[in-house]
Amino acid sequence: MAGDELVIDADGRARPRWAAHDPLLRDYYDHEWGAPVTDERGLFERLCLEGFQSGLSWATILRKRPAFRRAFDDFDVDRVAAYGSADVDRLLGDEGIVRNRRKIGAAVTNAHATRGLREHGGLPGLVWSFRPPARPRPVSTAEIPTRTPESAALAAALRAAGFVFVGPTTVYAMMQAIGMVDDRLEGAAGLLGTDA
């Protein structure tokens, strides 16, 4: 039951436990998580950050997001696609970000793949073509999947287009973050702090 999984915060709004205690996560939940993202740069950033998050907490990535944006030229696809070995070395030396060679390489690879999609509807067109039908909001976290047939199909389509670090679970987390699916618990505060 959602009531058992929601926390009434100091402002009187019900939020899931993961978003109730940390001001950064609360602000992310209230103002960003689940808001539609339909532009190339925004989707590229989320895809990269979800890849960097693999094996880490989302709070860690959110705290480092300003540094990620500085380090990756605000996730400008063309700039990141132009990165060479000197840029990778620079990023590996940047203590403000997650310094993992494979994940950094994935961001560069995915920038190239994003550019390659421009002639075929672009990254937004591909990603949003896998939006599943609306479904009732979950009443418990047990009802929230970590992957779906749509996330598996989107992950496969992204891999076929040259993307890496895009498994079905990572892609589903992105789908939640960019508003393709609504996994806010029934009774939780809605986007921008409104009640559900």
PDB file of C-alpha atoms in Angstrom:
ATOM      1  CA  MET A   1       0.000   0.000   0.000  1.00  0.00           C
ATOM      2  CA  ALA A   2       1.396   3.390  -1.014  1.00  0.00           C
ATOM      3  CA  GLY A   3       0.590   4.974   2.335  1.00  0.00           C
ATOM      4  CA  ASP A   4       3.153   2.688   3.959  1.00  0.00           C
ATOM      5  CA  GLU A   5       5.792   3.640   1.386  1.00  0.00           C
ATOM      6  CA  LEU A   6       5.221   7.390   1.340  1.00  0.00           C
ATOM      7  CA  VAL A   7       6.712   9.864   3.763  1.00  0.00           C
ATOM      8  CA  ILE A   8       4.939  13.065   4.736  1.00  0.00           C
ATOM      9  CA  ASP A   9       7.681  15.643   4.472  1.00  0.00           C
ATOM     10  CA  ALA A  10       8.068  18.869   6.491  1.00  0.00           C
ATOM     11  CA  ASP A  11       6.121  20.725   3.793  1.00  0.00           C
ATOM     12  CA  GLY A  12       3.161  18.366   4.293  1.00  0.00           C
ATOM     13  CA  ARG A  13       3.562  16.625   0.927  1.00  0.00           C
ATOM     14  CA  ALA A  14       3.775  12.853   0.499  1.00  0.00           C
ATOM     15  CA  ARG A  15       6.869  11.618  -1.321  1.00  0.00           C
ATOM     16  CA  PRO A  16       8.496   8.215  -1.776  1.00  0.00           C
ATOM     17  CA  ARG A  17      11.211   7.422   0.742  1.00  0.00           C
ATOM     18  CA  TRP A  18      14.002   7.901  -1.806  1.00  0.00           C
ATOM     19  CA  ALA A  19      12.957  11.534  -2.343  1.00  0.00           C
ATOM     20  CA  ALA A  20      11.827  12.507   1.148  1.00  0.00           C
ATOM     21  CA  HIS A  21      14.951  13.192   3.187  1.00  0.00           C
ATOM     22  CA  ASP A  22      17.692  14.585   0.942  1.00  0.00           C
ATOM     23  CA  PRO A  23      16.934  18.156  -0.238  1.00  0.00           C
ATOM     24  CA  LEU A  24      18.698  17.491  -3.554  1.00  0.00           C
ATOM     25  CA  LEU A  25      16.633  14.367  -4.267  1.00  0.00           C
ATOM     26  CA  ARG A  26      13.452  16.083  -3.084  1.00  0.00           C
ATOM     27  CA  ASP A  27      14.023  18.997  -5.463  1.00  0.00           C
ATOM     28  CA  TYR A  28      14.837  16.573  -8.301  1.00  0.00           C
ATOM     29  CA  TYR A  29      11.673  14.591  -7.609  1.00  0.00           C
ATOM     30  CA  ASP A  30       9.470  17.687  -7.340  1.00  0.00           C
ATOM     31  CA  HIS A  31      10.791  19.590 -10.334  1.00  0.00           C
ATOM     32  CA  GLU A  32      12.456  17.235 -12.765  1.00  0.00           C
ATOM     33  CA  TRP A  33      11.856  13.494 -12.387  1.00  0.00           C
ATOM     34  CA  GLY A  34       9.066  12.576 -14.771  1.00  0.00           C
ATOM     35  CA  ALA A  35       8.973  15.896 -16.630  1.00  0.00           C
ATOM     36  CA  PRO A  36       8.979  15.286 -20.394  1.00  0.00           C
ATOM     37  CA  VAL A  37      12.391  15.686 -22.023  1.00  0.00           C
ATOM     38  CA  THR A  38      12.139  15.776 -25.806  1.00  0.00           C
ATOM     39  CA  ASP A  39      15.269  17.608 -26.983  1.00  0.00           C
ATOM     40  CA  GLU A  40      18.443  15.956 -28.219  1.00  0.00           C
ATOM     41  CA  ARG A  41      20.805  17.518 -25.671  1.00  0.00           C
ATOM     42  CA  GLY A  42      18.513  16.762 -22.745  1.00  0.00           C
ATOM     43  CA  LEU A  43      18.067  13.131 -23.772  1.00  0.00           C
ATOM     44  CA  PHE A  44      21.786  12.706 -24.449  1.00  0.00           C
ATOM     45  CA  GLU A  45      22.603  14.065 -20.997  1.00  0.00           C
ATOM     46  CA  ARG A  46      20.125  11.762 -19.271  1.00  0.00           C
ATOM     47  CA  LEU A  47      21.361   8.753 -21.211  1.00  0.00           C
ATOM     48  CA  CYS A  48      24.960   9.558 -20.263  1.00  0.00           C
ATOM     49  CA  LEU A  49      24.155  10.181 -16.610  1.00  0.00           C
ATOM     50  CA  GLU A  50      22.130   6.970 -16.351  1.00  0.00           C
ATOM     51  CA  GLY A  51      25.162   5.138 -17.744  1.00  0.00           C
ATOM     52  CA  PHE A  52      27.463   6.797 -15.223  1.00  0.00           C
ATOM     53  CA  GLN A  53      25.010   5.927 -12.443  1.00  0.00           C
ATOM     54  CA  SER A  54      25.312   2.188 -13.098  1.00  0.00           C
ATOM     55  CA  GLY A  55      26.536   0.662  -9.831  1.00  0.00           C
ATOM     56  CA  LEU A  56      26.228   3.943  -7.928  1.00  0.00           C
ATOM     57  CA  SER A  57      23.433   5.852  -6.233  1.00  0.00           C
ATOM     58  CA  TRP A  58      21.450   8.457  -8.147  1.00  0.00           C
ATOM     59  CA  ALA A  59      22.199  10.942  -5.339  1.00  0.00           C
ATOM     60  CA  THR A  60      25.907  10.597  -6.155  1.00  0.00           C
ATOM     61  CA  ILE A  61      25.269  11.436  -9.803  1.00  0.00           C
ATOM     62  CA  LEU A  62      22.994  14.378  -8.952  1.00  0.00           C
ATOM     63  CA  ARG A  63      25.647  15.841  -6.659  1.00  0.00           C
ATOM     64  CA  LYS A  64      28.192  15.528  -9.445  1.00  0.00           C
ATOM     65  CA  ARG A  65      25.884  16.741 -12.234  1.00  0.00           C
ATOM     66  CA  PRO A  66      27.212  20.336 -12.284  1.00  0.00           C
ATOM     67  CA  ALA A  67      30.744  18.948 -12.642  1.00  0.00           C
ATOM     68  CA  PHE A  68      29.576  16.530 -15.342  1.00  0.00           C
ATOM     69  CA  ARG A  69      28.012  19.412 -17.251  1.00  0.00           C
ATOM     70  CA  ARG A  70      31.230  21.445 -17.055  1.00  0.00           C
ATOM     71  CA  ALA A  71      33.425  18.478 -17.956  1.00  0.00           C
ATOM     72  CA  PHE A  72      31.251  17.373 -20.906  1.00  0.00           C
ATOM     73  CA  ASP A  73      30.629  20.827 -22.409  1.00  0.00           C
ATOM     74  CA  ASP A  74      27.028  20.847 -21.136  1.00  0.00           C
ATOM     75  CA  PHE A  75      26.484  17.580 -23.032  1.00  0.00           C
ATOM     76  CA  ASP A  76      26.710  19.310 -26.390  1.00  0.00           C
ATOM     77  CA  VAL A  77      26.524  16.296 -28.705  1.00  0.00           C
ATOM     78  CA  ASP A  78      28.834  17.707 -31.398  1.00  0.00           C
ATOM     79  CA  ARG A  79      31.502  18.749 -28.901  1.00  0.00           C
ATOM     80  CA  VAL A  80      31.460  15.412 -27.086  1.00  0.00           C
ATOM     81  CA  ALA A  81      31.587  13.544 -30.415  1.00  0.00           C
ATOM     82  CA  ALA A  82      34.776  15.477 -31.230  1.00  0.00           C
ATOM     83  CA  TYR A  83      36.569  14.321 -28.052  1.00  0.00           C
ATOM     84  CA  GLY A  84      39.858  12.565 -28.588  1.00  0.00           C
ATOM     85  CA  SER A  85      42.319  10.788 -26.314  1.00  0.00           C
ATOM     86  CA  ALA A  86      43.462  14.056 -24.697  1.00  0.00           C
ATOM     87  CA  ASP A  87      39.864  14.774 -23.695  1.00  0.00           C
ATOM     88  CA  VAL A  88      39.460  11.290 -22.259  1.00  0.00           C
ATOM     89  CA  ASP A  89      42.648  11.808 -20.238  1.00  0.00           C
ATOM     90  CA  ARG A  90      41.333  15.187 -19.042  1.00  0.00           C
ATOM     91  CA  LEU A  91      38.072  13.555 -17.944  1.00  0.00           C
ATOM     92  CA  LEU A  92      39.889  10.720 -16.187  1.00  0.00           C
ATOM     93  CA  GLY A  93      41.718  13.368 -14.163  1.00  0.00           C
ATOM     94  CA  ASP A  94      38.572  15.299 -13.227  1.00  0.00           C
ATOM     95  CA  GLU A  95      37.808  14.525  -9.574  1.00  0.00           C
ATOM     96  CA  GLY A  96      34.365  16.110  -9.877  1.00  0.00           C
ATOM     97  CA  ILE A  97      32.960  13.323 -12.059  1.00  0.00           C
ATOM     98  CA  VAL A  98      32.875   9.531 -12.051  1.00  0.00           C
ATOM     99  CA  ARG A  99      36.266   8.627 -13.506  1.00  0.00           C
ATOM    100  CA  ASN A 100      35.596   5.371 -15.272  1.00  0.00           C
ATOM    101  CA  ARG A 101      37.268   4.928 -18.655  1.00  0.00           C
ATOM    102  CA  ARG A 102      34.531   2.679 -20.063  1.00  0.00           C
ATOM    103  CA  LYS A 103      31.746   5.054 -19.035  1.00  0.00           C
ATOM    104  CA  ILE A 104      33.618   8.085 -20.383  1.00  0.00           C
ATOM    105  CA  GLY A 105      34.230   6.201 -23.634  1.00  0.00           C
ATOM    106  CA  ALA A 106      30.540   5.309 -23.754  1.00  0.00           C
ATOM    107  CA  ALA A 107      29.591   8.992 -23.584  1.00  0.00           C
ATOM    108  CA  VAL A 108      31.820   9.716 -26.588  1.00  0.00           C
ATOM    109  CA  THR A 109      30.530   6.684 -28.487  1.00  0.00           C
ATOM    110  CA  ASN A 110      26.935   7.666 -27.715  1.00  0.00           C
ATOM    111  CA  ALA A 111      27.562  11.205 -28.956  1.00  0.00           C
ATOM    112  CA  HIS A 112      28.649   9.732 -32.310  1.00  0.00           C
ATOM    113  CA  ALA A 113      25.574   7.498 -32.346  1.00  0.00           C
ATOM    114  CA  THR A 114      23.321  10.455 -31.523  1.00  0.00           C
ATOM    115  CA  ARG A 115      24.743  12.395 -34.454  1.00  0.00           C
ATOM    116  CA  GLY A 116      24.144   9.377 -36.677  1.00  0.00           C
ATOM    117  CA  LEU A 117      20.451   9.391 -35.812  1.00  0.00           C
ATOM    118  CA  ARG A 118      19.886  12.953 -36.997  1.00  0.00           C
ATOM    119  CA  GLU A 119      19.151  11.827 -40.545  1.00  0.00           C
ATOM    120  CA  HIS A 120      16.553   9.338 -39.248  1.00  0.00           C
ATOM    121  CA  GLY A 121      14.325  11.332 -36.880  1.00  0.00           C
ATOM    122  CA  GLY A 122      16.993  11.951 -34.270  1.00  0.00           C
ATOM    123  CA  LEU A 123      17.455  10.626 -30.769  1.00  0.00           C
ATOM    124  CA  PRO A 124      14.135  12.131 -29.560  1.00  0.00           C
ATOM    125  CA  GLY A 125      12.242  10.456 -32.371  1.00  0.00           C
ATOM    126  CA  LEU A 126      13.794   7.074 -31.648  1.00  0.00           C
ATOM    127  CA  VAL A 127      13.431   7.232 -27.862  1.00  0.00           C
ATOM    128  CA  TRP A 128       9.851   8.495 -27.786  1.00  0.00           C
ATOM    129  CA  SER A 129       8.706   5.977 -30.416  1.00  0.00           C
ATOM    130  CA  PHE A 130       8.960   3.364 -27.639  1.00  0.00           C
ATOM    131  CA  ARG A 131       6.618   5.154 -25.232  1.00  0.00           C
ATOM    132  CA  PRO A 132       4.300   2.545 -23.728  1.00  0.00           C
ATOM    133  CA  PRO A 133       0.553   3.061 -23.308  1.00  0.00           C
ATOM    134  CA  ALA A 134      -0.454   4.905 -20.140  1.00  0.00           C
ATOM    135  CA  ARG A 135      -1.198   2.681 -17.171  1.00  0.00           C
ATOM    136  CA  PRO A 136      -2.572   3.340 -13.699  1.00  0.00           C
ATOM    137  CA  ARG A 137      -0.114   4.797 -11.237  1.00  0.00           C
ATOM    138  CA  PRO A 138       1.442   2.199  -8.945  1.00  0.00           C
ATOM    139  CA  VAL A 139       0.193   1.945  -5.383  1.00  0.00           C
ATOM    140  CA  SER A 140       3.390   0.321  -4.087  1.00  0.00           C
ATOM    141  CA  THR A 141       7.019   0.146  -5.115  1.00  0.00           C
ATOM    142  CA  ALA A 142       6.511  -3.582  -5.692  1.00  0.00           C
ATOM    143  CA  GLU A 143       4.425  -2.624  -8.744  1.00  0.00           C
ATOM    144  CA  ILE A 144       7.221  -0.554 -10.286  1.00  0.00           C
ATOM    145  CA  PRO A 145       9.255  -2.598 -12.752  1.00  0.00           C
ATOM    146  CA  THR A 146      12.982  -2.193 -13.249  1.00  0.00           C
ATOM    147  CA  ARG A 147      12.619  -3.056 -16.925  1.00  0.00           C
ATOM    148  CA  THR A 148       9.777  -3.574 -19.369  1.00  0.00           C
ATOM    149  CA  PRO A 149       9.324  -5.009 -22.857  1.00  0.00           C
ATOM    150  CA  GLU A 150       9.465  -1.416 -24.141  1.00  0.00           C
ATOM    151  CA  SER A 151      12.734  -0.671 -22.329  1.00  0.00           C
ATOM    152  CA  ALA A 152      14.220  -3.908 -23.683  1.00  0.00           C
ATOM    153  CA  ALA A 153      13.102  -3.005 -27.209  1.00  0.00           C
ATOM    154  CA  LEU A 154      14.433   0.556 -26.892  1.00  0.00           C
ATOM    155  CA  ALA A 155      17.745  -0.720 -25.519  1.00  0.00           C
ATOM    156  CA  ALA A 156      18.043  -3.076 -28.491  1.00  0.00           C
ATOM    157  CA  ALA A 157      17.217  -0.265 -30.933  1.00  0.00           C
ATOM    158  CA  LEU A 158      19.799   2.005 -29.310  1.00  0.00           C
ATOM    159  CA  ARG A 159      22.458  -0.723 -29.467  1.00  0.00           C
ATOM    160  CA  ALA A 160      21.604  -1.327 -33.120  1.00  0.00           C
ATOM    161  CA  ALA A 161      22.183   2.397 -33.706  1.00  0.00           C
ATOM    162  CA  GLY A 162      25.639   2.190 -32.123  1.00  0.00           C
ATOM    163  CA  PHE A 163      24.937   3.141 -28.496  1.00  0.00           C
ATOM    164  CA  VAL A 164      26.634   1.401 -25.564  1.00  0.00           C
ATOM    165  CA  PHE A 165      25.862   1.156 -21.816  1.00  0.00           C
ATOM    166  CA  VAL A 166      22.162   1.047 -22.684  1.00  0.00           C
ATOM    167  CA  GLY A 167      20.737  -2.068 -21.067  1.00  0.00           C
ATOM    168  CA  PRO A 168      16.996  -2.457 -20.426  1.00  0.00           C
ATOM    169  CA  THR A 169      17.286  -1.425 -16.751  1.00  0.00           C
ATOM    170  CA  THR A 170      19.334   1.695 -17.507  1.00  0.00           C
ATOM    171  CA  VAL A 171      16.937   2.597 -20.296  1.00  0.00           C
ATOM    172  CA  TYR A 172      13.908   2.093 -18.048  1.00  0.00           C
ATOM    173  CA  ALA A 173      15.384   4.445 -15.446  1.00  0.00           C
ATOM    174  CA  MET A 174      15.775   7.014 -18.214  1.00  0.00           C
ATOM    175  CA  MET A 175      12.179   6.420 -19.343  1.00  0.00           C
ATOM    176  CA  GLN A 176      11.008   7.216 -15.798  1.00  0.00           C
ATOM    177  CA  ALA A 177      13.216  10.300 -15.540  1.00  0.00           C
ATOM    178  CA  ILE A 178      12.141  11.787 -18.883  1.00  0.00           C
ATOM    179  CA  GLY A 179       8.413  11.308 -18.382  1.00  0.00           C
ATOM    180  CA  MET A 180       7.829   8.399 -20.774  1.00  0.00           C
ATOM    181  CA  VAL A 181       6.283   6.438 -17.910  1.00  0.00           C
ATOM    182  CA  ASP A 182       4.632   7.702 -14.731  1.00  0.00           C
ATOM    183  CA  ASP A 183       5.866   5.687 -11.780  1.00  0.00           C
ATOM    184  CA  ARG A 184       4.927   8.175  -9.063  1.00  0.00           C
ATOM    185  CA  LEU A 185       3.151   6.277  -6.341  1.00  0.00           C
ATOM    186  CA  GLU A 186      -0.574   6.898  -6.020  1.00  0.00           C
ATOM    187  CA  GLY A 187      -1.005   9.619  -3.409  1.00  0.00           C
ATOM    188  CA  ALA A 188       2.513  11.012  -3.789  1.00  0.00           C
ATOM    189  CA  ALA A 189       3.205  14.634  -4.534  1.00  0.00           C
ATOM    190  CA  GLY A 190       3.076  15.199  -8.267  1.00  0.00           C
ATOM    191  CA  LEU A 191       5.455  17.031 -10.530  1.00  0.00           C
ATOM    192  CA  LEU A 192       6.371  20.500  -9.274  1.00  0.00           C
ATOM    193  CA  GLY A 193       5.081  19.602  -5.840  1.00  0.00           C
ATOM    194  CA  THR A 194       1.402  19.290  -6.758  1.00  0.00           C
ATOM    195  CA  ASP A 195      -0.546  16.506  -5.112  1.00  0.00           C
ATOM    196  CA  ALA A 196      -1.591  13.489  -7.152  1.00  0.00           C
TER     197      ALA A 196
END
